[in-house]
Amino acid sequence: MTGHFEPLPDGGAAVPLDEVEISILRSLAVQLMELIGPGEDAAAEEGAGADEDLLASVFNDGPSEPPADPVLARFFPDAYGGPDLVPDDDVRAASAEFRRYTENDLRSRKRADALALIRALDALAPAGEEAVLRLKPDECRQWLGALNDLRLAIGTRLEVTDEDDGGELLRLPDSDPRKPMVMAYLWLGGLQETLVESLMG
């Protein structure tokens, strides 16, 4: 897994991907969508519900409690530090209120990013053993969001801390059951980094 993004003249980016890489990316994105859940707007994502009352959906209350899953807790943290860090009742109430009106939108955006990744991969036409993925600028932004979420999810499962530089993870023996996740984590990091560089170049 060595493909890296390169800039395109139109402001987008391109990366060669083989069948294994496409399969891994797609599988991870599907798992990410399953983890985030279908949400209130699942019908809209499938092209249904055009006559739905959009005003009602804007004011639809979301959850007020943090998710129990560690990955989702990283995706949707408490706005004001959380009850463990800030045990003040007023702050807890404000945090719950903030979550109620923002988490559904965050979930929708993360689902949309993951879905954009899946659709781009599904549209690829392999040329021999590899296919070249070409992304437009707006697609690049969604891919950046999805790649970031995938790395955050895997990093949380691996208990990666902000101080980790990946060296310790690389030294894991091949027999360690975490090794495939580590390799995926580092590969996604390379894709993310080169996509950012392509957009800035």
mmCIF file of N, CA, C and O in Angstrom, residues 61-66 76-83 86 88-104:
data_model
loop_
_atom_site.group_PDB
_atom_site.id
_atom_site.type_symbol
_atom_site.label_atom_id
_atom_site.label_comp_id
_atom_site.label_asym_id
_atom_site.label_seq_id
_atom_site.Cartn_x
_atom_site.Cartn_y
_atom_site.Cartn_z
ATOM 1 N N ASP A 61 -34.496 17.480 17.839
ATOM 2 C CA ASP A 61 -33.550 17.290 18.936
ATOM 3 C C ASP A 61 -32.691 16.054 18.716
ATOM 4 O O ASP A 61 -33.175 15.009 18.305
ATOM 5 N N GLY A 62 -31.412 16.200 19.036
ATOM 6 C CA GLY A 62 -30.507 15.072 19.011
ATOM 7 C C GLY A 62 -30.311 14.541 20.415
ATOM 8 O O GLY A 62 -31.002 14.947 21.354
ATOM 9 N N PRO A 63 -29.350 13.641 20.604
ATOM 10 C CA PRO A 63 -29.081 13.093 21.934
ATOM 11 C C PRO A 63 -28.490 14.158 22.853
ATOM 12 O O PRO A 63 -27.862 15.109 22.389
ATOM 13 N N SER A 64 -28.711 13.976 24.137
ATOM 14 C CA SER A 64 -28.148 14.931 25.099
ATOM 15 C C SER A 64 -27.027 14.308 25.928
ATOM 16 O O SER A 64 -26.314 15.020 26.641
ATOM 17 N N GLU A 65 -26.855 12.985 25.828
ATOM 18 C CA GLU A 65 -25.812 12.294 26.582
ATOM 19 C C GLU A 65 -24.682 11.866 25.647
ATOM 20 O O GLU A 65 -24.923 11.516 24.491
ATOM 21 N N PRO A 66 -23.442 11.875 26.137
ATOM 22 C CA PRO A 66 -22.321 11.428 25.294
ATOM 23 C C PRO A 66 -22.467 9.956 24.922
ATOM 24 O O PRO A 66 -23.011 9.163 25.688
ATOM 25 N N PHE A 76 -17.795 12.845 18.808
ATOM 26 C CA PHE A 76 -18.783 13.794 19.324
ATOM 27 C C PHE A 76 -18.504 14.096 20.801
ATOM 28 O O PHE A 76 -19.254 13.696 21.687
ATOM 29 N N PRO A 77 -17.406 14.800 21.064
ATOM 30 C CA PRO A 77 -17.040 15.066 22.471
ATOM 31 C C PRO A 77 -17.957 16.109 23.102
ATOM 32 O O PRO A 77 -18.664 16.849 22.409
ATOM 33 N N ASP A 78 -17.925 16.167 24.427
ATOM 34 C CA ASP A 78 -18.669 17.201 25.135
ATOM 35 C C ASP A 78 -18.080 18.567 24.804
ATOM 36 O O ASP A 78 -16.857 18.729 24.718
ATOM 37 N N ALA A 79 -18.948 19.540 24.641
ATOM 38 C CA ALA A 79 -18.504 20.878 24.221
ATOM 39 C C ALA A 79 -17.704 21.591 25.296
ATOM 40 O O ALA A 79 -16.832 22.391 24.992
ATOM 41 N N TYR A 80 -17.976 21.292 26.554
ATOM 42 C CA TYR A 80 -17.356 22.071 27.630
ATOM 43 C C TYR A 80 -16.538 21.195 28.574
ATOM 44 O O TYR A 80 -16.505 21.404 29.767
ATOM 45 N N GLY A 81 -15.902 20.176 28.024
ATOM 46 C CA GLY A 81 -14.988 19.381 28.819
ATOM 47 C C GLY A 81 -15.561 18.116 29.401
ATOM 48 O O GLY A 81 -14.822 17.230 29.785
ATOM 49 N N GLY A 82 -16.870 17.990 29.467
ATOM 50 C CA GLY A 82 -17.479 16.773 29.976
ATOM 51 C C GLY A 82 -17.617 16.770 31.479
ATOM 52 O O GLY A 82 -16.941 17.507 32.193
ATOM 53 N N PRO A 83 -18.532 15.934 31.995
ATOM 54 C CA PRO A 83 -18.812 15.912 33.432
ATOM 55 C C PRO A 83 -17.629 15.501 34.289
ATOM 56 O O PRO A 83 -17.520 15.924 35.432
ATOM 57 N N VAL A 86 -15.477 18.836 34.229
ATOM 58 C CA VAL A 86 -16.192 20.008 34.738
ATOM 59 C C VAL A 86 -17.459 19.537 35.435
ATOM 60 O O VAL A 86 -18.495 19.350 34.813
ATOM 61 N N ASP A 88 -19.595 20.906 37.227
ATOM 62 C CA ASP A 88 -20.580 21.931 37.518
ATOM 63 C C ASP A 88 -21.898 21.618 36.800
ATOM 64 O O ASP A 88 -21.914 21.345 35.600
ATOM 65 N N ASP A 89 -23.022 21.658 37.542
ATOM 66 C CA ASP A 89 -24.324 21.301 36.965
ATOM 67 C C ASP A 89 -24.705 22.202 35.798
ATOM 68 O O ASP A 89 -25.266 21.738 34.796
ATOM 69 N N ASP A 90 -24.437 23.502 35.919
ATOM 70 C CA ASP A 90 -24.794 24.428 34.843
ATOM 71 C C ASP A 90 -23.996 24.129 33.570
ATOM 72 O O ASP A 90 -24.519 24.198 32.457
ATOM 73 N N VAL A 91 -22.716 23.805 33.746
ATOM 74 C CA VAL A 91 -21.875 23.483 32.592
ATOM 75 C C VAL A 91 -22.346 22.179 31.955
ATOM 76 O O VAL A 91 -22.406 22.057 30.730
ATOM 77 N N ARG A 92 -22.686 21.201 32.766
ATOM 78 C CA ARG A 92 -23.196 19.930 32.234
ATOM 79 C C ARG A 92 -24.471 20.161 31.439
ATOM 80 O O ARG A 92 -24.677 19.590 30.371
ATOM 81 N N ALA A 93 -25.350 20.997 31.960
ATOM 82 C CA ALA A 93 -26.610 21.292 31.278
ATOM 83 C C ALA A 93 -26.351 21.996 29.948
ATOM 84 O O ALA A 93 -26.985 21.691 28.931
ATOM 85 N N ALA A 94 -25.403 22.931 29.946
ATOM 86 C CA ALA A 94 -25.071 23.646 28.719
ATOM 87 C C ALA A 94 -24.471 22.698 27.689
ATOM 88 O O ALA A 94 -24.761 22.798 26.483
ATOM 89 N N SER A 95 -23.637 21.768 28.153
ATOM 90 C CA SER A 95 -23.019 20.800 27.258
ATOM 91 C C SER A 95 -24.076 19.885 26.642
ATOM 92 O O SER A 95 -24.033 19.585 25.443
ATOM 93 N N ALA A 96 -25.025 19.442 27.457
ATOM 94 C CA ALA A 96 -26.103 18.583 26.965
ATOM 95 C C ALA A 96 -26.956 19.330 25.940
ATOM 96 O O ALA A 96 -27.360 18.766 24.917
ATOM 97 N N GLU A 97 -27.218 20.605 26.204
ATOM 98 C CA GLU A 97 -28.014 21.426 25.280
ATOM 99 C C GLU A 97 -27.285 21.600 23.949
ATOM 100 O O GLU A 97 -27.885 21.496 22.883
ATOM 101 N N PHE A 98 -25.981 21.864 24.028
ATOM 102 C CA PHE A 98 -25.186 22.024 22.820
ATOM 103 C C PHE A 98 -25.210 20.743 21.990
ATOM 104 O O PHE A 98 -25.386 20.773 20.776
ATOM 105 N N ARG A 99 -25.032 19.587 22.657
ATOM 106 C CA ARG A 99 -25.037 18.297 21.964
ATOM 107 C C ARG A 99 -26.388 18.055 21.291
ATOM 108 O O ARG A 99 -26.450 17.568 20.158
ATOM 109 N N ARG A 100 -27.457 18.415 21.980
ATOM 110 C CA ARG A 100 -28.805 18.156 21.470
ATOM 111 C C ARG A 100 -29.024 18.821 20.110
ATOM 112 O O ARG A 100 -29.706 18.275 19.252
ATOM 113 N N TYR A 101 -28.410 19.995 19.926
ATOM 114 C CA TYR A 101 -28.662 20.735 18.695
ATOM 115 C C TYR A 101 -27.539 20.644 17.667
ATOM 116 O O TYR A 101 -27.650 21.244 16.593
ATOM 117 N N THR A 102 -26.482 19.910 17.972
ATOM 118 C CA THR A 102 -25.372 19.831 17.013
ATOM 119 C C THR A 102 -25.004 18.409 16.589
ATOM 120 O O THR A 102 -24.495 18.218 15.480
ATOM 121 N N GLU A 103 -25.255 17.411 17.440
ATOM 122 C CA GLU A 103 -24.722 16.080 17.137
ATOM 123 C C GLU A 103 -25.338 15.478 15.883
ATOM 124 O O GLU A 103 -24.636 14.841 15.086
ATOM 125 N N ASN A 104 -26.642 15.664 15.679
ATOM 126 C CA ASN A 104 -27.256 15.091 14.477
ATOM 127 C C ASN A 104 -26.618 15.654 13.210
ATOM 128 O O ASN A 104 -26.388 14.927 12.242
#
